[in-house]
Short mmCIF file of C-alpha atoms in Angstrom, two decimals:
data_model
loop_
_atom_site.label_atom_id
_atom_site.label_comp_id
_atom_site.label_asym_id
_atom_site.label_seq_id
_atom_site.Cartn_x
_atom_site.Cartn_y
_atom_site.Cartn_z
CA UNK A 1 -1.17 -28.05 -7.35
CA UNK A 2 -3.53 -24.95 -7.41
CA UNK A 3 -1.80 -23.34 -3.96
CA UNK A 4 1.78 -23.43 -3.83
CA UNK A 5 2.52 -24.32 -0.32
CA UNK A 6 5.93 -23.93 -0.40
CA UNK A 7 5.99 -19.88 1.02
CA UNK A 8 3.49 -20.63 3.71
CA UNK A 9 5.65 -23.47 4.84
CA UNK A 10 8.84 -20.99 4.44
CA UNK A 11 6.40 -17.77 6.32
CA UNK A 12 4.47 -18.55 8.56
CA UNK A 13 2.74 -14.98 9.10
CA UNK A 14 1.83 -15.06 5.08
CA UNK A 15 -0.13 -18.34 6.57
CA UNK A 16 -1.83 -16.91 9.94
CA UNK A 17 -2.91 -14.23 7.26
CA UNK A 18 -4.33 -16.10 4.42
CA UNK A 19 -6.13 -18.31 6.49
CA UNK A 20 -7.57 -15.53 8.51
CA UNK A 21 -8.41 -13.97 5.04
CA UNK A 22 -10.33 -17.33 3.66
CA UNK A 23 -12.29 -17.58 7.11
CA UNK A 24 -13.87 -13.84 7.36
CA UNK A 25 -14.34 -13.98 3.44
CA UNK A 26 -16.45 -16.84 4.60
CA UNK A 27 -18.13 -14.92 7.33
CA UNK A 28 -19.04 -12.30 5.51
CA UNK A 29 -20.46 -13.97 2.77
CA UNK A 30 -22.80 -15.44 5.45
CA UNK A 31 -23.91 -12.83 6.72
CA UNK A 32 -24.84 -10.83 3.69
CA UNK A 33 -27.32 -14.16 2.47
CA UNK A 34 -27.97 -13.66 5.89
CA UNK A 35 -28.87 -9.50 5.79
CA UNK A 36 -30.20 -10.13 1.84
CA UNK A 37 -33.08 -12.43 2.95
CA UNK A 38 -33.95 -9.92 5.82
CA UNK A 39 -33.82 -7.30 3.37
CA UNK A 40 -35.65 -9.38 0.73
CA UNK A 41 -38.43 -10.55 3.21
CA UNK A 42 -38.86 -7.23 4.81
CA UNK B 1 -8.01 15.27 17.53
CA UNK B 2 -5.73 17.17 15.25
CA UNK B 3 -7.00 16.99 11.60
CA UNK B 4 -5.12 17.00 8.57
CA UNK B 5 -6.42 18.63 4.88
CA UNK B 6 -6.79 17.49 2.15
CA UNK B 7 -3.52 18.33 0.38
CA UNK B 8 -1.73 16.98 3.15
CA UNK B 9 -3.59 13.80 2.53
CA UNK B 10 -3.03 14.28 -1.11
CA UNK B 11 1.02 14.03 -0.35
CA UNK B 12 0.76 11.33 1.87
CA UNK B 13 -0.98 9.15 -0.87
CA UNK B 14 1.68 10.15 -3.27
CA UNK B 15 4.33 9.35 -1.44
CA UNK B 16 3.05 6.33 -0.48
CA UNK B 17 1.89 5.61 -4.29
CA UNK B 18 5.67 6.91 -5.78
CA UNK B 19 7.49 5.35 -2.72
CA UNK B 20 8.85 1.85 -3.43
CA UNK B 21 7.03 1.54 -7.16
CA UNK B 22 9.30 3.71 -8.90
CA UNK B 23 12.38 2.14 -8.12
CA UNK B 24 11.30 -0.99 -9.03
CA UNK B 25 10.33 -2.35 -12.76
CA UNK B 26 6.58 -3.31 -12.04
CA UNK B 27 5.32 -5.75 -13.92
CA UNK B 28 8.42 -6.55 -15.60
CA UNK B 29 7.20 -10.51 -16.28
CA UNK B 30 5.63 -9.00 -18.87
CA UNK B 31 8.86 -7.83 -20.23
CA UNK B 32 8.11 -4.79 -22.71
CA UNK B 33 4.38 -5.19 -22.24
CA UNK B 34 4.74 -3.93 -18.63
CA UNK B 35 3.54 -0.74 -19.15
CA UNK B 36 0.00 -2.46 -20.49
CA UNK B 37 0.08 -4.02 -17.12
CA UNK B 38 0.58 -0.77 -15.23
CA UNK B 39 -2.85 0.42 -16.86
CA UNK B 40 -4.25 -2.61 -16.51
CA UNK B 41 -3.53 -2.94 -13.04
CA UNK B 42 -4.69 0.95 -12.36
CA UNK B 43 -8.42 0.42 -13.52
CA UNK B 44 -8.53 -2.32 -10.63
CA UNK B 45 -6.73 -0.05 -8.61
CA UNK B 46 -9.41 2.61 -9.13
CA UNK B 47 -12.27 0.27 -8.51
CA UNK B 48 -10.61 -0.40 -5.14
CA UNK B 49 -10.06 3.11 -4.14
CA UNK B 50 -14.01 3.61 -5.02
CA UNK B 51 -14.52 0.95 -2.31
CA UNK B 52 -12.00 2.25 0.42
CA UNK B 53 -13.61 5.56 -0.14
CA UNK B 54 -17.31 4.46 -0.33
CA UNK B 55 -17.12 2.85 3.43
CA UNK B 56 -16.34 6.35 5.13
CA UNK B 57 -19.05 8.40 3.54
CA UNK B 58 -21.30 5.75 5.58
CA UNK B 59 -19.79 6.36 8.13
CA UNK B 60 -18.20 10.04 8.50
CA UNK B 61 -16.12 10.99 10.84
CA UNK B 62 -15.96 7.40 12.90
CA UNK B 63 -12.89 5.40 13.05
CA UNK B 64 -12.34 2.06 11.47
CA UNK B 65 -12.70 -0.28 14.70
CA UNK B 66 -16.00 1.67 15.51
CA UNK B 67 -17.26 0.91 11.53
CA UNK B 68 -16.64 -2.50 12.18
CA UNK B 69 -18.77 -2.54 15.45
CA UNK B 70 -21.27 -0.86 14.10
CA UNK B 71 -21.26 -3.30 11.21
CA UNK B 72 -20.47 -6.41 12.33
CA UNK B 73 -20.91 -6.24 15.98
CA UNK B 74 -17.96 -6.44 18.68
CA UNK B 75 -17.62 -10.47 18.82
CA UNK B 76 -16.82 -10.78 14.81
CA UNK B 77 -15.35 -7.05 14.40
CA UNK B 78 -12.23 -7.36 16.96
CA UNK B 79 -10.70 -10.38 15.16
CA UNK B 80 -11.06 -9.13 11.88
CA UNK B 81 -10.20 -5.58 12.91
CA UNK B 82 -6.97 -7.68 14.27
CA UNK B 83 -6.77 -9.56 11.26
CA UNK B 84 -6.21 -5.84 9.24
CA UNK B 85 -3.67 -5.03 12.00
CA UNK B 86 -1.86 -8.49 11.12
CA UNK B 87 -1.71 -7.74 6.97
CA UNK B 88 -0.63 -3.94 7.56
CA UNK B 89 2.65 -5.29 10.26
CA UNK B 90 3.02 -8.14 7.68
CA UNK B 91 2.98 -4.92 4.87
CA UNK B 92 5.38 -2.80 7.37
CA UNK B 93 7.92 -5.84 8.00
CA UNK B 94 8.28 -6.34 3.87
CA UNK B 95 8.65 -2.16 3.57
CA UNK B 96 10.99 -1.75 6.81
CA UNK B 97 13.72 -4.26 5.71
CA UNK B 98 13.44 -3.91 1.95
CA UNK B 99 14.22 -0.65 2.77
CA UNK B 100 16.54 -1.22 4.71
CA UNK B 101 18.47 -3.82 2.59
CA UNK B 102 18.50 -1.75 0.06
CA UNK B 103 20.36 0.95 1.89
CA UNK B 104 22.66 -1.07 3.23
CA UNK B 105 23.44 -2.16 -0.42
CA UNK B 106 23.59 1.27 -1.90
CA UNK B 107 24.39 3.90 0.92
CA UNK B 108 25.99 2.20 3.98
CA UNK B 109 27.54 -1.07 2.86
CA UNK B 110 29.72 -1.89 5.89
CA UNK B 111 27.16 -1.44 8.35
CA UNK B 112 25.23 -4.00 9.94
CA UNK B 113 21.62 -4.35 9.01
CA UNK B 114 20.06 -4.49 11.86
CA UNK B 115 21.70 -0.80 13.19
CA UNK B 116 20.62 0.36 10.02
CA UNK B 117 17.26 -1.01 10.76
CA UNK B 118 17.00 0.46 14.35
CA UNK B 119 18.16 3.94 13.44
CA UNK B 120 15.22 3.86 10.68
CA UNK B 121 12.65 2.94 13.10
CA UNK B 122 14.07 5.17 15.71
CA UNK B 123 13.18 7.84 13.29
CA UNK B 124 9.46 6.39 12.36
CA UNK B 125 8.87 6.28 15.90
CA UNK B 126 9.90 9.44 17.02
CA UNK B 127 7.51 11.32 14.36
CA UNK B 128 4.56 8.92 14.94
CA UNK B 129 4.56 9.69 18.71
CA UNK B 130 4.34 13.71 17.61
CA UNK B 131 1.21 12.47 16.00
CA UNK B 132 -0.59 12.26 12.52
CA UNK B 133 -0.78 15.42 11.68
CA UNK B 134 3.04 16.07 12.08
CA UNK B 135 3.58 12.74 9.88
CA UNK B 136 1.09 14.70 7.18
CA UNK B 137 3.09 18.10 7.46
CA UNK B 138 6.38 16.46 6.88
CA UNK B 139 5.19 14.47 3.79
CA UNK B 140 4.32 18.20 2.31
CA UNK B 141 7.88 19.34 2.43
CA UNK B 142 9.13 16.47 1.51
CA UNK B 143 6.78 15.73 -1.99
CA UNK B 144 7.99 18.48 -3.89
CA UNK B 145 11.28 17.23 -3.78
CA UNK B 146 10.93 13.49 -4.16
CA UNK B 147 8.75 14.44 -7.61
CA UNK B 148 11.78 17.18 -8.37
CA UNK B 149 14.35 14.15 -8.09
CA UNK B 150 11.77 12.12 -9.98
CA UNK B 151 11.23 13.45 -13.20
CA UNK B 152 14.82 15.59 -13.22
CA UNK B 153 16.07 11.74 -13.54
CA UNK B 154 13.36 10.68 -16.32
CA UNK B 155 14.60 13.73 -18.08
CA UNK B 156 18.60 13.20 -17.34
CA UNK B 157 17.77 9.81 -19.03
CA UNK B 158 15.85 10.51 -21.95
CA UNK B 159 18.61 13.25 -23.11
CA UNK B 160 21.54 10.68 -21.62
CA UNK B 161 22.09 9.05 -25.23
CA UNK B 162 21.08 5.78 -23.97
CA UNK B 163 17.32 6.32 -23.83
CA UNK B 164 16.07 3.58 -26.80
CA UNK B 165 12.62 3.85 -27.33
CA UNK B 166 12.65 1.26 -29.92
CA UNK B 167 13.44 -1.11 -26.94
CA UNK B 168 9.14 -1.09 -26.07
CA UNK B 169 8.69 -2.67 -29.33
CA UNK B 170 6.77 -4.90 -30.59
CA UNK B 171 3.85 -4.11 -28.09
CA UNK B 172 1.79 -7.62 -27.47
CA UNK B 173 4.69 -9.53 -29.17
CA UNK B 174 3.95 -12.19 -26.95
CA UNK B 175 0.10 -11.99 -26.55
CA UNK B 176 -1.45 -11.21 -23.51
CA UNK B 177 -0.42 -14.22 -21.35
CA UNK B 178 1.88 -12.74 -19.87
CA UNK B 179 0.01 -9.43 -19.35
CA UNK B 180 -2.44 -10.90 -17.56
CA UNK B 181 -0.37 -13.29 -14.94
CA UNK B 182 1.60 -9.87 -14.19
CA UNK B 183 -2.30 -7.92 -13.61
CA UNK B 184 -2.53 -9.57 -10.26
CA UNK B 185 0.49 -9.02 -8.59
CA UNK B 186 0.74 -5.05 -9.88
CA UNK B 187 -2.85 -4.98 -8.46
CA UNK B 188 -1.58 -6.49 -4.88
CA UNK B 189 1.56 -3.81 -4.97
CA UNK B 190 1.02 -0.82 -4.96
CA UNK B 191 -2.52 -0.47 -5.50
CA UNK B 192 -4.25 -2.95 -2.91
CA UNK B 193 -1.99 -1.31 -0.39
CA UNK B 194 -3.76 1.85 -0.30
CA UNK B 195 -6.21 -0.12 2.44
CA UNK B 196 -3.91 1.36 4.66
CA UNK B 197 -5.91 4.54 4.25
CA UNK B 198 -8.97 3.19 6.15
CA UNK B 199 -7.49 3.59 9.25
CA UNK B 200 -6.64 7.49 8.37
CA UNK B 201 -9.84 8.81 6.84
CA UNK B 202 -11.38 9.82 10.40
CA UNK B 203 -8.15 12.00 10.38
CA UNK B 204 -9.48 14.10 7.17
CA UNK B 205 -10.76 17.48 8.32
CA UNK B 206 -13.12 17.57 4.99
CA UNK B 207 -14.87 14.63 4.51
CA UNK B 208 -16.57 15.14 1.20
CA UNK B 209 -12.89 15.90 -0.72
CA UNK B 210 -11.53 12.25 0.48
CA UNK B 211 -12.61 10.65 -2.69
CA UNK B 212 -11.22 13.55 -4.94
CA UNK B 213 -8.08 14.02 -3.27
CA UNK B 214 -7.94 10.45 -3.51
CA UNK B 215 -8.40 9.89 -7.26
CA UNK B 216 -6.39 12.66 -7.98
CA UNK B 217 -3.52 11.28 -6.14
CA UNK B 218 -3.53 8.06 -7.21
CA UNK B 219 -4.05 9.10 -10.88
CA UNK B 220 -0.62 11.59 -10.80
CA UNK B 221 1.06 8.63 -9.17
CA UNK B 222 0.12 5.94 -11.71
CA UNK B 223 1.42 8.42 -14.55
CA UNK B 224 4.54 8.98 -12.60
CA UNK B 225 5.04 5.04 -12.48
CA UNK B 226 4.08 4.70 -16.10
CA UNK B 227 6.98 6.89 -17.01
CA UNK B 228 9.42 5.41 -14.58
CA UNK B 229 8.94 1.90 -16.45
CA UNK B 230 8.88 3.66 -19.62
CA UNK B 231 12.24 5.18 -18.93
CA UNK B 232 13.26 2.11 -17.38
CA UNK B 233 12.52 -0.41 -20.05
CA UNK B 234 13.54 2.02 -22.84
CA UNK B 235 17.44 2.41 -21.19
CA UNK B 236 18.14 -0.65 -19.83
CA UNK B 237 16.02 -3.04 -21.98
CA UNK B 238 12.95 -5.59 -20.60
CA UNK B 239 15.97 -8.27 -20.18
CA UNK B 240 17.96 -6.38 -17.65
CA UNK B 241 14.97 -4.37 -16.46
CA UNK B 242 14.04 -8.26 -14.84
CA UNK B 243 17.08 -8.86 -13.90
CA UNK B 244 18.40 -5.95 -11.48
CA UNK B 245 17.83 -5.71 -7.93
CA UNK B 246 16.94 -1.78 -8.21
CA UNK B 247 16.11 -1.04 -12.21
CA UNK B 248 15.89 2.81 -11.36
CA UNK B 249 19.26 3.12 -9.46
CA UNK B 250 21.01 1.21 -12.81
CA UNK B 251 19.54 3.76 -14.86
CA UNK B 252 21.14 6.90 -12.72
CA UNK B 253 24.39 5.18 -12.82
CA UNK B 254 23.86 4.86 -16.45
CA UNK B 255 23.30 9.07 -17.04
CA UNK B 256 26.42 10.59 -18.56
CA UNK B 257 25.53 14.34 -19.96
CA UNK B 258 29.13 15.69 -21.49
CA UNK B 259 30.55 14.11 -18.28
CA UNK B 260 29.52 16.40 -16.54
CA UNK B 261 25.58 15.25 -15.22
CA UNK B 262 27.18 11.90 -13.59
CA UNK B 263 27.02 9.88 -10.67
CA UNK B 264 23.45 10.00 -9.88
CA UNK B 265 22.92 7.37 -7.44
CA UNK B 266 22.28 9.72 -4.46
CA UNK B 267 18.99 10.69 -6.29
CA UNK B 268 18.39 7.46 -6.20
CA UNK B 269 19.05 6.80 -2.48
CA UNK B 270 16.92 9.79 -2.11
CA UNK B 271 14.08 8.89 -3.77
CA UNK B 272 14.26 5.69 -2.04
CA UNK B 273 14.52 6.64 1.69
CA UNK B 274 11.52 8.87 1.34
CA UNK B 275 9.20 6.46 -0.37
CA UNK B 276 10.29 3.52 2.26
CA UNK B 277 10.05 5.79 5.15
CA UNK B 278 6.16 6.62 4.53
CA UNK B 279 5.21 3.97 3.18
CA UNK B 280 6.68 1.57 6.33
CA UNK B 281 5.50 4.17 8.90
CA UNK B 282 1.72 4.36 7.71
CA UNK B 283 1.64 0.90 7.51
CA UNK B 284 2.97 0.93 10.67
CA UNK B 285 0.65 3.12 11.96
CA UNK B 286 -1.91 1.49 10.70
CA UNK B 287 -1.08 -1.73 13.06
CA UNK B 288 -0.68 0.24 15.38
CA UNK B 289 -3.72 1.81 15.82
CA UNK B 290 -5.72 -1.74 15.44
CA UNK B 291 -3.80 -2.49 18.15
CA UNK B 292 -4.72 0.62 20.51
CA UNK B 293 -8.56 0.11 19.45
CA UNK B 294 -8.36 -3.80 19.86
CA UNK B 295 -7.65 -2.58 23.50
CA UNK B 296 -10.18 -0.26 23.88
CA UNK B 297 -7.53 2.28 24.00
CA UNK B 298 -7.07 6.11 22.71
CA UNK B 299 -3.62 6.77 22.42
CA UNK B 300 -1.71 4.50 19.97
CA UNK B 301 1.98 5.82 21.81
CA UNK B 302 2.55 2.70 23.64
CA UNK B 303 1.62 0.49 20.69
CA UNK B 304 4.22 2.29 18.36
CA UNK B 305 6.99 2.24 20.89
CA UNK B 306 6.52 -1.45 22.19
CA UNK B 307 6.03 -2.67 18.34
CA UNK B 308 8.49 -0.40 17.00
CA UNK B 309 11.19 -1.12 19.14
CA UNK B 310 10.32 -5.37 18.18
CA UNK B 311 9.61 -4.61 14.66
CA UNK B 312 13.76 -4.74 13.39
CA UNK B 313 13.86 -7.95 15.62
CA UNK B 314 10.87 -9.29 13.74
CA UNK B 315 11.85 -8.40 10.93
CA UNK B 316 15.50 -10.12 10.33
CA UNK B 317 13.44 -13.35 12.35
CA UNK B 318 11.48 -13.15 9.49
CA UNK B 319 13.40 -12.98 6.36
CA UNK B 320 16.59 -14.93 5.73
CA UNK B 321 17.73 -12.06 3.73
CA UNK B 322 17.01 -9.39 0.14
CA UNK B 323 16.24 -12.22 -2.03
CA UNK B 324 14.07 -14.41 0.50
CA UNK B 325 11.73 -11.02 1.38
CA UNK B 326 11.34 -10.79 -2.34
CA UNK B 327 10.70 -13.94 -2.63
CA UNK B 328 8.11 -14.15 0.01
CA UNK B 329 6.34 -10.79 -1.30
CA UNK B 330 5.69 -11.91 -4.82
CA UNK B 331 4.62 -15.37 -3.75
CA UNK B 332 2.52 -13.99 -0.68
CA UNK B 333 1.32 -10.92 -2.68
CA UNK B 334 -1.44 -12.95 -4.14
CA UNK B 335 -2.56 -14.81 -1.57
CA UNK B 336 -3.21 -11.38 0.44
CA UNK B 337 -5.77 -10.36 -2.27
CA UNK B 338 -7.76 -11.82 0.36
CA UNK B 339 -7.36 -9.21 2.65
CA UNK B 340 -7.08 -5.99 0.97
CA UNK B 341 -9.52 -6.87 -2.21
CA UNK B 342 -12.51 -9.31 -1.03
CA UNK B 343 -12.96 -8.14 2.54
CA UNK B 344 -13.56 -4.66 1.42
CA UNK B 345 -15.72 -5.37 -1.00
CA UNK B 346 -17.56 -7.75 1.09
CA UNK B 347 -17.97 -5.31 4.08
CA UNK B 348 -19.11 -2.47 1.78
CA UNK B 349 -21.98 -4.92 0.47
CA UNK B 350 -22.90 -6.00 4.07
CA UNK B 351 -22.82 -1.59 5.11
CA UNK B 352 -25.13 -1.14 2.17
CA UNK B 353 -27.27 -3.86 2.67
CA UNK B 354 -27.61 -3.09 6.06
CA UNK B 355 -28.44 0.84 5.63
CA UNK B 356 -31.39 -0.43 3.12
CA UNK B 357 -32.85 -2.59 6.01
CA UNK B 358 -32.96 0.36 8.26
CA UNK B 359 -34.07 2.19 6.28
CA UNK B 360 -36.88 -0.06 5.41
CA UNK B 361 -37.61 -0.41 9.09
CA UNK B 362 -37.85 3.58 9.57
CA UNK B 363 -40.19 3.63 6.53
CA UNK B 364 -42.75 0.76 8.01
CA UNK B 365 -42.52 2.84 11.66
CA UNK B 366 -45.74 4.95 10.55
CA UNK B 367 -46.23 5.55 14.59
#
């Protein structure tokens, strides 16, 4: 499998953290399509 | 505030750079390609320096919670701000008993870890409640004589007799596979870590020399950890490079000058009490003060002596022991990429972006 899950299984922090990670890299990428069409219709 | 210069900040990179990297044989997957992997890894490293020192000269002299709101507004700021907080305590924890474990291995064997643990963190928390600066003033006396240990051991072992050089050859023997799977993690530890240093830069009395102190301290430190593997590799071979708990502590137990340069182990412990004690404690700090902002707060006191008093506890929760935090740190270390590589990027895209479209919007206000 691509994503081992055996250490988020064995730490849950690592898990909180990665999945916060993967969220607001989400989030951000959002909102700069978001500010980039402002910007580009300006 | 109390501010701290820039050579101040210039040791406190270092010594967070030298601390736990030099003991260790980084990229040692690679076996006797490591050292390709150390440069490798530095180029990234540099690219992600340019970014944590690219988001303060946006915003000068404003903490990292307040470049968040300003960015991001309060409702999507606080979570990641306590998102940071979570990676640098998740950073501290892997420091704080690694350290630790490997004291109790080398220094105090028959005590138990967890008083070893509490009398480290009684330490940590007794300097970070004198403040910043006093962190920064310590790390100045302490620098010249963690790079004094440092290179007196890489010369003790290149005139020891067991110093092979041959041992680095044949350089790509086995392509660059393994070179590259090793990039990654080197990347993640130590160079990723200096995210940390957000949190700090508001505490730089010059501004304008962040990015050069920066560089310049990150560049010594890489050529200090290039020589440590060299030295490394070159005495005790790629096979048991991989294969020892601390690489750099076998190699001081290996110097024997005319029997009389022996024993060097307490360099070792040295070495390795100073680079886990700053590195845990601005990492430390770092939560800390995402915690204190999180709450609207000034003072970070009561978040380092609540957390620091819980932070042993958590710790030995945590891990089930030395082998099980190593574990969990190589495995995890790539998975935090997340965190210390794309989010910075990301939010330094979204600043720019940003500072074009108001700066569009002043342009069209003619009135």
């Amino acid at each position: 499998m691509f994503i081992d899950l055996t250490v988020f299984k064995a730490d849950p922090f690592l898990s909180l953290i990665t999945i916060g990670g993967g969220i607001y890299v989400i989030i951000l990428l959002l909102i700069i399509v978001y500010q980039s069409i402002k910007l580009f219709f300006r | 505030m109390k501010r701290i210069s820039n050579i101040q900040l210039f040791s406190l990179i270092m010594a967070f750079e030298i601390g736990s990297t030099t003991l260790f044989a980084l990229g040692i997957g690679a076996k006797r390609d490591a050292w390709i992997v150390i440069l490798m890894a530095f180029i990234v490293g540099l690219f992600l320096l340019w970014v944590y020192t690219q988001i303060p000269k946006y915003y000068p002299n404003r903490n990292f919670a307040e470049i968040l709101n300003d960015t991001l507004g309060p409702i999507i700021a606080k979570p990641l701000l306590l998102l940071f907080g979570l990676y640098f305590l998740n950073q501290a924890s892997h420091n704080f008993y690694e350290f630790g474990s490997l004291i109790s291995m080398t220094a105090l064997p028959k005590a138990p870890l967890i008083v070893i643990l509490y009398l480290f963190v009684l330490v940590i928390i007794h300097i970070l409640l004198l403040g910043f600066e006093v962190l920064s003033r310590t790390v100045e006396i302490f620098l010249p004589y963690l790079l004094l240990f440092l290179l007196a051991t890489f010369l003790f072992m290149i005139f020891s007799g067991t110093f092979e050089i041959s041992n680095l050859r044949p350089v790509l023997g086995e392509g660059w596979k393994p070179i590259l799977s090793e990039v990654p993690r080197v990347i993640g530890f130590p160079y990723g870590e200096m995210i940390v240093f957000l949190m700090f830069w508001h505490y730089i009395r010059d501004q304008k020399y962040i990015r050069k102190a920066a560089f310049l301290a990150l560049g010594i430190s890489t050529l200090l950890l290039f020589l440590s593997l060299i030295v490394i590799i070159s005495v005790l071979g790629p096979e048991l490079a991989a294969n020892t708990e601390i690489p750099l502590l076998e190699t001081l137990l290996s110097i024997n000058i005319a029997n009389i340069i022996t024993n060097l182990d307490s360099i070792g412990v040295f070495i390795m009490f100073i680079g886990g004690f700053y590195k845990t404690a601005l990492h430390f700090l770092g939560f800390s003060l995402a915690i204190t902002w999180l709450f609207n707060s000034k003072n970070p006191k009561w978040a380092i002596s609540i957390f620091g008093l819980l932070l042993p506890i958590f710790s030995v929760v945590r891990f089930d022991g030395f082998e099980d935090q190593r574990w969990k740190g190589i495995e995890g270390g790539t998975y935090v990429m997340l965190v210390y590589s794309f989010l910075p990027v990301l939010l330094l895209l979204i600043i720019f972006i940003k500072s074009k479209n108001s700066t569009g919007k002043e342009n069209n206000n003619v009135y």
